[in-house]
Amino acid sequence: MTSQSTGQDQPAETEALQAVVDRVTSWQDGATEETVREELVKGVDEAGIEVPATVLDELAGRIHAAGDRVEVAQAVTAHGHEVEPD
């Protein structure tokens, strides 16, 4: 199955995940890593995309540690996974 691409040549699903990550990052300042991950899971479910657990773990850790913009594409690529429609 192919994904729709956006103008920045990223699949629409990756952009949807970036939006979820940006939202969680802005809302969860100071939250535990577990809370951040739970919010990521909720956002991913709402967006209707599938994200491997390893990518969710990586993103939760980065959000918790950095607290600023986390680049989804880097985490997805680092784990050799793709984000897919649910």
PDB file of N, CA, C and O in Angstrom:
ATOM      1  N   MET A   1       0.848  -1.168   0.000  1.00  0.00           N
ATOM      2  CA  MET A   1       0.000   0.000   0.000  1.00  0.00           C
ATOM      3  C   MET A   1       0.893   1.231   0.000  1.00  0.00           C
ATOM      4  O   MET A   1       1.847   1.317   0.743  1.00  0.00           O
ATOM      5  N   THR A   2       0.584   2.196  -0.837  1.00  0.00           N
ATOM      6  CA  THR A   2       1.360   3.424  -0.869  1.00  0.00           C
ATOM      7  C   THR A   2       0.652   4.507  -0.097  1.00  0.00           C
ATOM      8  O   THR A   2      -0.561   4.532  -0.004  1.00  0.00           O
ATOM      9  N   SER A   3       1.433   5.406   0.453  1.00  0.00           N
ATOM     10  CA  SER A   3       0.890   6.511   1.227  1.00  0.00           C
ATOM     11  C   SER A   3       0.842   7.759   0.363  1.00  0.00           C
ATOM     12  O   SER A   3       1.649   7.920  -0.533  1.00  0.00           O
ATOM     13  N   GLN A   4      -0.104   8.629   0.681  1.00  0.00           N
ATOM     14  CA  GLN A   4      -0.130   9.915   0.011  1.00  0.00           C
ATOM     15  C   GLN A   4       1.041  10.726   0.525  1.00  0.00           C
ATOM     16  O   GLN A   4       1.348  10.721   1.707  1.00  0.00           O
ATOM     17  N   SER A   5       1.712  11.427  -0.387  1.00  0.00           N
ATOM     18  CA  SER A   5       2.834  12.261   0.028  1.00  0.00           C
ATOM     19  C   SER A   5       2.411  13.711   0.089  1.00  0.00           C
ATOM     20  O   SER A   5       1.498  14.127  -0.603  1.00  0.00           O
ATOM     21  N   THR A   6       3.114  14.433   0.910  1.00  0.00           N
ATOM     22  CA  THR A   6       2.856  15.860   1.024  1.00  0.00           C
ATOM     23  C   THR A   6       3.925  16.596   0.244  1.00  0.00           C
ATOM     24  O   THR A   6       4.843  16.001  -0.298  1.00  0.00           O
ATOM     25  N   GLY A   7       3.862  17.898   0.242  1.00  0.00           N
ATOM     26  CA  GLY A   7       4.828  18.703  -0.471  1.00  0.00           C
ATOM     27  C   GLY A   7       6.246  18.508   0.021  1.00  0.00           C
ATOM     28  O   GLY A   7       7.193  18.727  -0.701  1.00  0.00           O
ATOM     29  N   GLN A   8       6.441  18.101   1.267  1.00  0.00           N
ATOM     30  CA  GLN A   8       7.778  17.895   1.805  1.00  0.00           C
ATOM     31  C   GLN A   8       8.248  16.465   1.590  1.00  0.00           C
ATOM     32  O   GLN A   8       9.233  16.040   2.149  1.00  0.00           O
ATOM     33  N   ASP A   9       7.557  15.728   0.779  1.00  0.00           N
ATOM     34  CA  ASP A   9       7.907  14.359   0.413  1.00  0.00           C
ATOM     35  C   ASP A   9       7.926  13.407   1.606  1.00  0.00           C
ATOM     36  O   ASP A   9       8.732  12.502   1.682  1.00  0.00           O
ATOM     37  N   GLN A  10       7.049  13.634   2.570  1.00  0.00           N
ATOM     38  CA  GLN A  10       6.847  12.716   3.681  1.00  0.00           C
ATOM     39  C   GLN A  10       5.449  12.146   3.542  1.00  0.00           C
ATOM     40  O   GLN A  10       4.523  12.857   3.165  1.00  0.00           O
ATOM     41  N   PRO A  11       5.289  10.868   3.859  1.00  0.00           N
ATOM     42  CA  PRO A  11       3.942  10.295   3.814  1.00  0.00           C
ATOM     43  C   PRO A  11       2.987  11.046   4.749  1.00  0.00           C
ATOM     44  O   PRO A  11       3.401  11.576   5.781  1.00  0.00           O
ATOM     45  N   ALA A  12       1.739  11.077   4.363  1.00  0.00           N
ATOM     46  CA  ALA A  12       0.725  11.759   5.169  1.00  0.00           C
ATOM     47  C   ALA A  12       0.669  11.188   6.582  1.00  0.00           C
ATOM     48  O   ALA A  12       0.428  11.926   7.536  1.00  0.00           O
ATOM     49  N   GLU A  13       0.911   9.903   6.734  1.00  0.00           N
ATOM     50  CA  GLU A  13       0.868   9.283   8.055  1.00  0.00           C
ATOM     51  C   GLU A  13       1.984   9.818   8.952  1.00  0.00           C
ATOM     52  O   GLU A  13       1.795  10.023  10.141  1.00  0.00           O
ATOM     53  N   THR A  14       3.170  10.037   8.369  1.00  0.00           N
ATOM     54  CA  THR A  14       4.276  10.586   9.142  1.00  0.00           C
ATOM     55  C   THR A  14       3.950  12.013   9.579  1.00  0.00           C
ATOM     56  O   THR A  14       4.233  12.411  10.708  1.00  0.00           O
ATOM     57  N   GLU A  15       3.331  12.771   8.693  1.00  0.00           N
ATOM     58  CA  GLU A  15       2.929  14.129   9.056  1.00  0.00           C
ATOM     59  C   GLU A  15       1.858  14.111  10.141  1.00  0.00           C
ATOM     60  O   GLU A  15       1.861  14.952  11.037  1.00  0.00           O
ATOM     61  N   ALA A  16       0.937  13.146  10.071  1.00  0.00           N
ATOM     62  CA  ALA A  16      -0.096  13.030  11.110  1.00  0.00           C
ATOM     63  C   ALA A  16       0.554  12.696  12.445  1.00  0.00           C
ATOM     64  O   ALA A  16       0.183  13.258  13.487  1.00  0.00           O
ATOM     65  N   LEU A  17       1.542  11.810  12.433  1.00  0.00           N
ATOM     66  CA  LEU A  17       2.254  11.464  13.665  1.00  0.00           C
ATOM     67  C   LEU A  17       3.010  12.678  14.194  1.00  0.00           C
ATOM     68  O   LEU A  17       3.039  12.914  15.408  1.00  0.00           O
ATOM     69  N   GLN A  18       3.598  13.479  13.314  1.00  0.00           N
ATOM     70  CA  GLN A  18       4.301  14.683  13.759  1.00  0.00           C
ATOM     71  C   GLN A  18       3.330  15.627  14.458  1.00  0.00           C
ATOM     72  O   GLN A  18       3.663  16.223  15.487  1.00  0.00           O
ATOM     73  N   ALA A  19       2.120  15.745  13.931  1.00  0.00           N
ATOM     74  CA  ALA A  19       1.113  16.605  14.559  1.00  0.00           C
ATOM     75  C   ALA A  19       0.754  16.091  15.953  1.00  0.00           C
ATOM     76  O   ALA A  19       0.603  16.875  16.896  1.00  0.00           O
ATOM     77  N   VAL A  20       0.632  14.771  16.092  1.00  0.00           N
ATOM     78  CA  VAL A  20       0.346  14.174  17.402  1.00  0.00           C
ATOM     79  C   VAL A  20       1.492  14.471  18.362  1.00  0.00           C
ATOM     80  O   VAL A  20       1.274  14.886  19.503  1.00  0.00           O
ATOM     81  N   VAL A  21       2.708  14.259  17.913  1.00  0.00           N
ATOM     82  CA  VAL A  21       3.885  14.493  18.757  1.00  0.00           C
ATOM     83  C   VAL A  21       3.962  15.962  19.177  1.00  0.00           C
ATOM     84  O   VAL A  21       4.225  16.271  20.338  1.00  0.00           O
ATOM     85  N   ASP A  22       3.716  16.867  18.232  1.00  0.00           N
ATOM     86  CA  ASP A  22       3.756  18.296  18.564  1.00  0.00           C
ATOM     87  C   ASP A  22       2.702  18.643  19.612  1.00  0.00           C
ATOM     88  O   ASP A  22       2.968  19.405  20.549  1.00  0.00           O
ATOM     89  N   ARG A  23       1.512  18.072  19.458  1.00  0.00           N
ATOM     90  CA  ARG A  23       0.436  18.339  20.424  1.00  0.00           C
ATOM     91  C   ARG A  23       0.797  17.797  21.803  1.00  0.00           C
ATOM     92  O   ARG A  23       0.652  18.490  22.812  1.00  0.00           O
ATOM     93  N   VAL A  24       1.274  16.561  21.852  1.00  0.00           N
ATOM     94  CA  VAL A  24       1.640  15.955  23.134  1.00  0.00           C
ATOM     95  C   VAL A  24       2.784  16.738  23.775  1.00  0.00           C
ATOM     96  O   VAL A  24       2.769  16.989  24.982  1.00  0.00           O
ATOM     97  N   THR A  25       3.748  17.147  22.974  1.00  0.00           N
ATOM     98  CA  THR A  25       4.879  17.909  23.500  1.00  0.00           C
ATOM     99  C   THR A  25       4.410  19.198  24.168  1.00  0.00           C
ATOM    100  O   THR A  25       4.859  19.552  25.255  1.00  0.00           O
ATOM    101  N   SER A  26       3.475  19.876  23.538  1.00  0.00           N
ATOM    102  CA  SER A  26       3.015  21.152  24.090  1.00  0.00           C
ATOM    103  C   SER A  26       2.158  20.972  25.336  1.00  0.00           C
ATOM    104  O   SER A  26       2.137  21.835  26.205  1.00  0.00           O
ATOM    105  N   TRP A  27       1.470  19.843  25.454  1.00  0.00           N
ATOM    106  CA  TRP A  27       0.564  19.626  26.586  1.00  0.00           C
ATOM    107  C   TRP A  27       1.205  18.927  27.765  1.00  0.00           C
ATOM    108  O   TRP A  27       0.714  19.021  28.883  1.00  0.00           O
ATOM    109  N   GLN A  28       2.265  18.188  27.537  1.00  0.00           N
ATOM    110  CA  GLN A  28       2.776  17.295  28.573  1.00  0.00           C
ATOM    111  C   GLN A  28       4.083  17.735  29.198  1.00  0.00           C
ATOM    112  O   GLN A  28       4.855  16.927  29.685  1.00  0.00           O
ATOM    113  N   ASP A  29       4.356  19.009  29.210  1.00  0.00           N
ATOM    114  CA  ASP A  29       5.577  19.513  29.817  1.00  0.00           C
ATOM    115  C   ASP A  29       5.636  19.086  31.288  1.00  0.00           C
ATOM    116  O   ASP A  29       4.730  19.379  32.065  1.00  0.00           O
ATOM    117  N   GLY A  30       6.676  18.373  31.654  1.00  0.00           N
ATOM    118  CA  GLY A  30       6.846  17.932  33.033  1.00  0.00           C
ATOM    119  C   GLY A  30       6.169  16.608  33.364  1.00  0.00           C
ATOM    120  O   GLY A  30       6.293  16.114  34.484  1.00  0.00           O
ATOM    121  N   ALA A  31       5.457  16.016  32.414  1.00  0.00           N
ATOM    122  CA  ALA A  31       4.785  14.740  32.656  1.00  0.00           C
ATOM    123  C   ALA A  31       5.799  13.599  32.668  1.00  0.00           C
ATOM    124  O   ALA A  31       6.894  13.711  32.123  1.00  0.00           O
ATOM    125  N   THR A  32       5.402  12.496  33.287  1.00  0.00           N
ATOM    126  CA  THR A  32       6.275  11.320  33.285  1.00  0.00           C
ATOM    127  C   THR A  32       6.335  10.741  31.868  1.00  0.00           C
ATOM    128  O   THR A  32       5.458  10.984  31.033  1.00  0.00           O
ATOM    129  N   GLU A  33       7.361   9.970  31.617  1.00  0.00           N
ATOM    130  CA  GLU A  33       7.505   9.336  30.299  1.00  0.00           C
ATOM    131  C   GLU A  33       6.319   8.418  30.006  1.00  0.00           C
ATOM    132  O   GLU A  33       5.851   8.341  28.873  1.00  0.00           O
ATOM    133  N   GLU A  34       5.817   7.743  31.028  1.00  0.00           N
ATOM    134  CA  GLU A  34       4.670   6.847  30.844  1.00  0.00           C
ATOM    135  C   GLU A  34       3.421   7.631  30.428  1.00  0.00           C
ATOM    136  O   GLU A  34       2.663   7.198  29.559  1.00  0.00           O
ATOM    137  N   THR A  35       3.215   8.785  31.045  1.00  0.00           N
ATOM    138  CA  THR A  35       2.074   9.627  30.690  1.00  0.00           C
ATOM    139  C   THR A  35       2.211  10.136  29.260  1.00  0.00           C
ATOM    140  O   THR A  35       1.238  10.138  28.497  1.00  0.00           O
ATOM    141  N   VAL A  36       3.408  10.547  28.906  1.00  0.00           N
ATOM    142  CA  VAL A  36       3.655  11.011  27.543  1.00  0.00           C
ATOM    143  C   VAL A  36       3.331   9.898  26.549  1.00  0.00           C
ATOM    144  O   VAL A  36       2.652  10.118  25.543  1.00  0.00           O
ATOM    145  N   ARG A  37       3.782   8.677  26.839  1.00  0.00           N
ATOM    146  CA  ARG A  37       3.527   7.552  25.927  1.00  0.00           C
ATOM    147  C   ARG A  37       2.027   7.276  25.822  1.00  0.00           C
ATOM    148  O   ARG A  37       1.510   7.013  24.740  1.00  0.00           O
ATOM    149  N   GLU A  38       1.322   7.309  26.950  1.00  0.00           N
ATOM    150  CA  GLU A  38      -0.128   7.090  26.931  1.00  0.00           C
ATOM    151  C   GLU A  38      -0.823   8.122  26.049  1.00  0.00           C
ATOM    152  O   GLU A  38      -1.733   7.788  25.284  1.00  0.00           O
ATOM    153  N   GLU A  39      -0.398   9.373  26.146  1.00  0.00           N
ATOM    154  CA  GLU A  39      -0.997  10.428  25.327  1.00  0.00           C
ATOM    155  C   GLU A  39      -0.655  10.241  23.857  1.00  0.00           C
ATOM    156  O   GLU A  39      -1.468  10.525  22.973  1.00  0.00           O
ATOM    157  N   LEU A  40       0.552   9.766  23.572  1.00  0.00           N
ATOM    158  CA  LEU A  40       0.913   9.459  22.187  1.00  0.00           C
ATOM    159  C   LEU A  40       0.007   8.370  21.623  1.00  0.00           C
ATOM    160  O   LEU A  40      -0.485   8.477  20.495  1.00  0.00           O
ATOM    161  N   VAL A  41      -0.211   7.322  22.408  1.00  0.00           N
ATOM    162  CA  VAL A  41      -1.079   6.223  21.964  1.00  0.00           C
ATOM    163  C   VAL A  41      -2.490   6.734  21.674  1.00  0.00           C
ATOM    164  O   VAL A  41      -3.087   6.404  20.653  1.00  0.00           O
ATOM    165  N   LYS A  42      -3.017   7.574  22.559  1.00  0.00           N
ATOM    166  CA  LYS A  42      -4.347   8.148  22.342  1.00  0.00           C
ATOM    167  C   LYS A  42      -4.385   8.961  21.053  1.00  0.00           C
ATOM    168  O   LYS A  42      -5.321   8.847  20.254  1.00  0.00           O
ATOM    169  N   GLY A  43      -3.384   9.790  20.844  1.00  0.00           N
ATOM    170  CA  GLY A  43      -3.330  10.621  19.648  1.00  0.00           C
ATOM    171  C   GLY A  43      -3.198   9.816  18.372  1.00  0.00           C
ATOM    172  O   GLY A  43      -3.839  10.115  17.359  1.00  0.00           O
ATOM    173  N   VAL A  44      -2.382   8.774  18.418  1.00  0.00           N
ATOM    174  CA  VAL A  44      -2.199   7.900  17.267  1.00  0.00           C
ATOM    175  C   VAL A  44      -3.518   7.197  16.930  1.00  0.00           C
ATOM    176  O   VAL A  44      -3.898   7.095  15.764  1.00  0.00           O
ATOM    177  N   ASP A  45      -4.211   6.720  17.956  1.00  0.00           N
ATOM    178  CA  ASP A  45      -5.509   6.073  17.741  1.00  0.00           C
ATOM    179  C   ASP A  45      -6.501   7.043  17.108  1.00  0.00           C
ATOM    180  O   ASP A  45      -7.209   6.691  16.167  1.00  0.00           O
ATOM    181  N   GLU A  46      -6.530   8.285  17.616  1.00  0.00           N
ATOM    182  CA  GLU A  46      -7.431   9.298  17.065  1.00  0.00           C
ATOM    183  C   GLU A  46      -7.087   9.626  15.615  1.00  0.00           C
ATOM    184  O   GLU A  46      -7.970   9.894  14.803  1.00  0.00           O
ATOM    185  N   ALA A  47      -5.787   9.614  15.294  1.00  0.00           N
ATOM    186  CA  ALA A  47      -5.339   9.931  13.940  1.00  0.00           C
ATOM    187  C   ALA A  47      -5.538   8.759  12.976  1.00  0.00           C
ATOM    188  O   ALA A  47      -5.458   8.932  11.771  1.00  0.00           O
ATOM    189  N   GLY A  48      -5.803   7.574  13.526  1.00  0.00           N
ATOM    190  CA  GLY A  48      -6.032   6.404  12.682  1.00  0.00           C
ATOM    191  C   GLY A  48      -4.787   5.884  11.993  1.00  0.00           C
ATOM    192  O   GLY A  48      -4.846   5.419  10.863  1.00  0.00           O
ATOM    193  N   ILE A  49      -3.648   5.952  12.694  1.00  0.00           N
ATOM    194  CA  ILE A  49      -2.405   5.440  12.131  1.00  0.00           C
ATOM    195  C   ILE A  49      -1.814   4.385  13.051  1.00  0.00           C
ATOM    196  O   ILE A  49      -2.100   4.359  14.245  1.00  0.00           O
ATOM    197  N   GLU A  50      -1.013   3.502  12.460  1.00  0.00           N
ATOM    198  CA  GLU A  50      -0.329   2.469  13.230  1.00  0.00           C
ATOM    199  C   GLU A  50       1.125   2.873  13.392  1.00  0.00           C
ATOM    200  O   GLU A  50       1.791   3.206  12.414  1.00  0.00           O
ATOM    201  N   VAL A  51       1.596   2.838  14.614  1.00  0.00           N
ATOM    202  CA  VAL A  51       2.978   3.186  14.912  1.00  0.00           C
ATOM    203  C   VAL A  51       3.561   2.054  15.748  1.00  0.00           C
ATOM    204  O   VAL A  51       2.989   1.692  16.780  1.00  0.00           O
ATOM    205  N   PRO A  52       4.691   1.482  15.317  1.00  0.00           N
ATOM    206  CA  PRO A  52       5.311   0.403  16.095  1.00  0.00           C
ATOM    207  C   PRO A  52       5.630   0.847  17.523  1.00  0.00           C
ATOM    208  O   PRO A  52       5.976   2.008  17.759  1.00  0.00           O
ATOM    209  N   ALA A  53       5.536  -0.077  18.446  1.00  0.00           N
ATOM    210  CA  ALA A  53       5.791   0.210  19.861  1.00  0.00           C
ATOM    211  C   ALA A  53       7.180   0.783  20.084  1.00  0.00           C
ATOM    212  O   ALA A  53       7.362   1.682  20.917  1.00  0.00           O
ATOM    213  N   THR A  54       8.159   0.297  19.334  1.00  0.00           N
ATOM    214  CA  THR A  54       9.520   0.810  19.507  1.00  0.00           C
ATOM    215  C   THR A  54       9.611   2.289  19.144  1.00  0.00           C
ATOM    216  O   THR A  54      10.352   3.043  19.779  1.00  0.00           O
ATOM    217  N   VAL A  55       8.861   2.703  18.135  1.00  0.00           N
ATOM    218  CA  VAL A  55       8.859   4.113  17.734  1.00  0.00           C
ATOM    219  C   VAL A  55       8.150   4.946  18.795  1.00  0.00           C
ATOM    220  O   VAL A  55       8.616   6.031  19.164  1.00  0.00           O
ATOM    221  N   LEU A  56       7.033   4.449  19.322  1.00  0.00           N
ATOM    222  CA  LEU A  56       6.326   5.162  20.391  1.00  0.00           C
ATOM    223  C   LEU A  56       7.223   5.321  21.616  1.00  0.00           C
ATOM    224  O   LEU A  56       7.255   6.394  22.232  1.00  0.00           O
ATOM    225  N   ASP A  57       7.950   4.271  21.963  1.00  0.00           N
ATOM    226  CA  ASP A  57       8.871   4.340  23.105  1.00  0.00           C
ATOM    227  C   ASP A  57       9.945   5.397  22.867  1.00  0.00           C
ATOM    228  O   ASP A  57      10.258   6.190  23.759  1.00  0.00           O
ATOM    229  N   GLU A  58      10.515   5.393  21.663  1.00  0.00           N
ATOM    230  CA  GLU A  58      11.557   6.366  21.308  1.00  0.00           C
ATOM    231  C   GLU A  58      11.017   7.790  21.388  1.00  0.00           C
ATOM    232  O   GLU A  58      11.653   8.675  21.968  1.00  0.00           O
ATOM    233  N   LEU A  59       9.842   8.010  20.818  1.00  0.00           N
ATOM    234  CA  LEU A  59       9.255   9.344  20.820  1.00  0.00           C
ATOM    235  C   LEU A  59       8.929   9.807  22.237  1.00  0.00           C
ATOM    236  O   LEU A  59       9.193  10.958  22.597  1.00  0.00           O
ATOM    237  N   ALA A  60       8.371   8.928  23.052  1.00  0.00           N
ATOM    238  CA  ALA A  60       8.043   9.280  24.435  1.00  0.00           C
ATOM    239  C   ALA A  60       9.306   9.670  25.194  1.00  0.00           C
ATOM    240  O   ALA A  60       9.320  10.654  25.940  1.00  0.00           O
ATOM    241  N   GLY A  61      10.364   8.922  24.996  1.00  0.00           N
ATOM    242  CA  GLY A  61      11.628   9.235  25.655  1.00  0.00           C
ATOM    243  C   GLY A  61      12.191  10.567  25.212  1.00  0.00           C
ATOM    244  O   GLY A  61      12.667  11.359  26.028  1.00  0.00           O
ATOM    245  N   ARG A  62      12.124  10.830  23.909  1.00  0.00           N
ATOM    246  CA  ARG A  62      12.640  12.101  23.388  1.00  0.00           C
ATOM    247  C   ARG A  62      11.809  13.281  23.897  1.00  0.00           C
ATOM    248  O   ARG A  62      12.359  14.322  24.254  1.00  0.00           O
ATOM    249  N   ILE A  63      10.492  13.137  23.898  1.00  0.00           N
ATOM    250  CA  ILE A  63       9.621  14.214  24.378  1.00  0.00           C
ATOM    251  C   ILE A  63       9.899  14.483  25.848  1.00  0.00           C
ATOM    252  O   ILE A  63      10.037  15.627  26.271  1.00  0.00           O
ATOM    253  N   HIS A  64       9.976  13.413  26.629  1.00  0.00           N
ATOM    254  CA  HIS A  64      10.211  13.559  28.067  1.00  0.00           C
ATOM    255  C   HIS A  64      11.563  14.216  28.341  1.00  0.00           C
ATOM    256  O   HIS A  64      11.672  15.097  29.196  1.00  0.00           O
ATOM    257  N   ALA A  65      12.588  13.809  27.612  1.00  0.00           N
ATOM    258  CA  ALA A  65      13.936  14.315  27.850  1.00  0.00           C
ATOM    259  C   ALA A  65      14.134  15.734  27.316  1.00  0.00           C
ATOM    260  O   ALA A  65      14.731  16.570  27.985  1.00  0.00           O
ATOM    261  N   ALA A  66      13.614  15.993  26.127  1.00  0.00           N
ATOM    262  CA  ALA A  66      13.901  17.267  25.462  1.00  0.00           C
ATOM    263  C   ALA A  66      12.871  18.339  25.783  1.00  0.00           C
ATOM    264  O   ALA A  66      13.216  19.482  26.033  1.00  0.00           O
ATOM    265  N   GLY A  67      11.615  17.973  25.697  1.00  0.00           N
ATOM    266  CA  GLY A  67      10.567  18.940  25.950  1.00  0.00           C
ATOM    267  C   GLY A  67      10.365  19.961  24.851  1.00  0.00           C
ATOM    268  O   GLY A  67       9.540  20.835  24.960  1.00  0.00           O
ATOM    269  N   ASP A  68      11.141  19.848  23.768  1.00  0.00           N
ATOM    270  CA  ASP A  68      10.937  20.748  22.641  1.00  0.00           C
ATOM    271  C   ASP A  68      10.609  19.916  21.397  1.00  0.00           C
ATOM    272  O   ASP A  68      10.311  18.736  21.516  1.00  0.00           O
ATOM    273  N   ARG A  69      10.644  20.520  20.238  1.00  0.00           N
ATOM    274  CA  ARG A  69      10.221  19.824  19.017  1.00  0.00           C
ATOM    275  C   ARG A  69      11.027  18.555  18.789  1.00  0.00           C
ATOM    276  O   ARG A  69      12.255  18.571  18.761  1.00  0.00           O
ATOM    277  N   VAL A  70      10.318  17.467  18.607  1.00  0.00           N
ATOM    278  CA  VAL A  70      10.902  16.164  18.318  1.00  0.00           C
ATOM    279  C   VAL A  70      10.555  15.829  16.879  1.00  0.00           C
ATOM    280  O   VAL A  70       9.386  15.906  16.491  1.00  0.00           O
ATOM    281  N   GLU A  71      11.553  15.482  16.090  1.00  0.00           N
ATOM    282  CA  GLU A  71      11.342  15.144  14.686  1.00  0.00           C
ATOM    283  C   GLU A  71      10.960  13.674  14.541  1.00  0.00           C
ATOM    284  O   GLU A  71      11.764  12.786  14.799  1.00  0.00           O
ATOM    285  N   VAL A  72       9.744  13.443  14.119  1.00  0.00           N
ATOM    286  CA  VAL A  72       9.213  12.091  13.954  1.00  0.00           C
ATOM    287  C   VAL A  72       9.996  11.309  12.914  1.00  0.00           C
ATOM    288  O   VAL A  72      10.315  10.144  13.117  1.00  0.00           O
ATOM    289  N   ALA A  73      10.299  11.934  11.802  1.00  0.00           N
ATOM    290  CA  ALA A  73      10.985  11.234  10.709  1.00  0.00           C
ATOM    291  C   ALA A  73      12.286  10.600  11.183  1.00  0.00           C
ATOM    292  O   ALA A  73      12.621   9.488  10.777  1.00  0.00           O
ATOM    293  N   GLN A  74      13.013  11.281  12.061  1.00  0.00           N
ATOM    294  CA  GLN A  74      14.263  10.735  12.584  1.00  0.00           C
ATOM    295  C   GLN A  74      14.024   9.476  13.407  1.00  0.00           C
ATOM    296  O   GLN A  74      14.746   8.498  13.281  1.00  0.00           O
ATOM    297  N   ALA A  75      13.019   9.498  14.256  1.00  0.00           N
ATOM    298  CA  ALA A  75      12.721   8.335  15.099  1.00  0.00           C
ATOM    299  C   ALA A  75      12.232   7.164  14.259  1.00  0.00           C
ATOM    300  O   ALA A  75      12.619   6.018  14.494  1.00  0.00           O
ATOM    301  N   VAL A  76      11.386   7.437  13.284  1.00  0.00           N
ATOM    302  CA  VAL A  76      10.867   6.373  12.419  1.00  0.00           C
ATOM    303  C   VAL A  76      12.016   5.745  11.640  1.00  0.00           C
ATOM    304  O   VAL A  76      12.147   4.523  11.583  1.00  0.00           O
ATOM    305  N   THR A  77      12.866   6.569  11.060  1.00  0.00           N
ATOM    306  CA  THR A  77      13.998   6.073  10.279  1.00  0.00           C
ATOM    307  C   THR A  77      14.987   5.311  11.157  1.00  0.00           C
ATOM    308  O   THR A  77      15.500   4.270  10.758  1.00  0.00           O
ATOM    309  N   ALA A  78      15.228   5.810  12.350  1.00  0.00           N
ATOM    310  CA  ALA A  78      16.178   5.166  13.260  1.00  0.00           C
ATOM    311  C   ALA A  78      15.773   3.734  13.603  1.00  0.00           C
ATOM    312  O   ALA A  78      16.614   2.891  13.852  1.00  0.00           O
ATOM    313  N   HIS A  79      14.473   3.485  13.590  1.00  0.00           N
ATOM    314  CA  HIS A  79      13.983   2.150  13.929  1.00  0.00           C
ATOM    315  C   HIS A  79      13.639   1.325  12.692  1.00  0.00           C
ATOM    316  O   HIS A  79      13.145   0.204  12.814  1.00  0.00           O
ATOM    317  N   GLY A  80      13.855   1.876  11.522  1.00  0.00           N
ATOM    318  CA  GLY A  80      13.615   1.136  10.283  1.00  0.00           C
ATOM    319  C   GLY A  80      12.165   0.781  10.062  1.00  0.00           C
ATOM    320  O   GLY A  80      11.862  -0.219   9.416  1.00  0.00           O
ATOM    321  N   HIS A  81      11.259   1.571  10.588  1.00  0.00           N
ATOM    322  CA  HIS A  81       9.833   1.289  10.465  1.00  0.00           C
ATOM    323  C   HIS A  81       9.149   2.338   9.612  1.00  0.00           C
ATOM    324  O   HIS A  81       9.695   3.410   9.381  1.00  0.00           O
ATOM    325  N   GLU A  82       7.957   2.028   9.226  1.00  0.00           N
ATOM    326  CA  GLU A  82       7.120   2.983   8.541  1.00  0.00           C
ATOM    327  C   GLU A  82       5.857   3.184   9.369  1.00  0.00           C
ATOM    328  O   GLU A  82       5.414   2.290  10.070  1.00  0.00           O
ATOM    329  N   VAL A  83       5.302   4.359   9.264  1.00  0.00           N
ATOM    330  CA  VAL A  83       4.023   4.651   9.889  1.00  0.00           C
ATOM    331  C   VAL A  83       2.977   4.395   8.829  1.00  0.00           C
ATOM    332  O   VAL A  83       3.111   4.827   7.702  1.00  0.00           O
ATOM    333  N   GLU A  84       1.942   3.632   9.198  1.00  0.00           N
ATOM    334  CA  GLU A  84       0.950   3.224   8.215  1.00  0.00           C
ATOM    335  C   GLU A  84      -0.445   3.594   8.641  1.00  0.00           C
ATOM    336  O   GLU A  84      -0.709   3.783   9.834  1.00  0.00           O
ATOM    337  N   PRO A  85      -1.356   3.664   7.659  1.00  0.00           N
ATOM    338  CA  PRO A  85      -2.771   3.891   8.028  1.00  0.00           C
ATOM    339  C   PRO A  85      -3.274   2.734   8.871  1.00  0.00           C
ATOM    340  O   PRO A  85      -2.838   1.596   8.701  1.00  0.00           O
ATOM    341  N   ASP A  86      -4.169   3.017   9.770  1.00  0.00           N
ATOM    342  CA  ASP A  86      -4.735   1.986  10.647  1.00  0.00           C
ATOM    343  C   ASP A  86      -5.785   1.203   9.901  1.00  0.00           C
ATOM    344  O   ASP A  86      -6.498   1.662   9.085  1.00  0.00           O
TER     345      ASP A  86
END
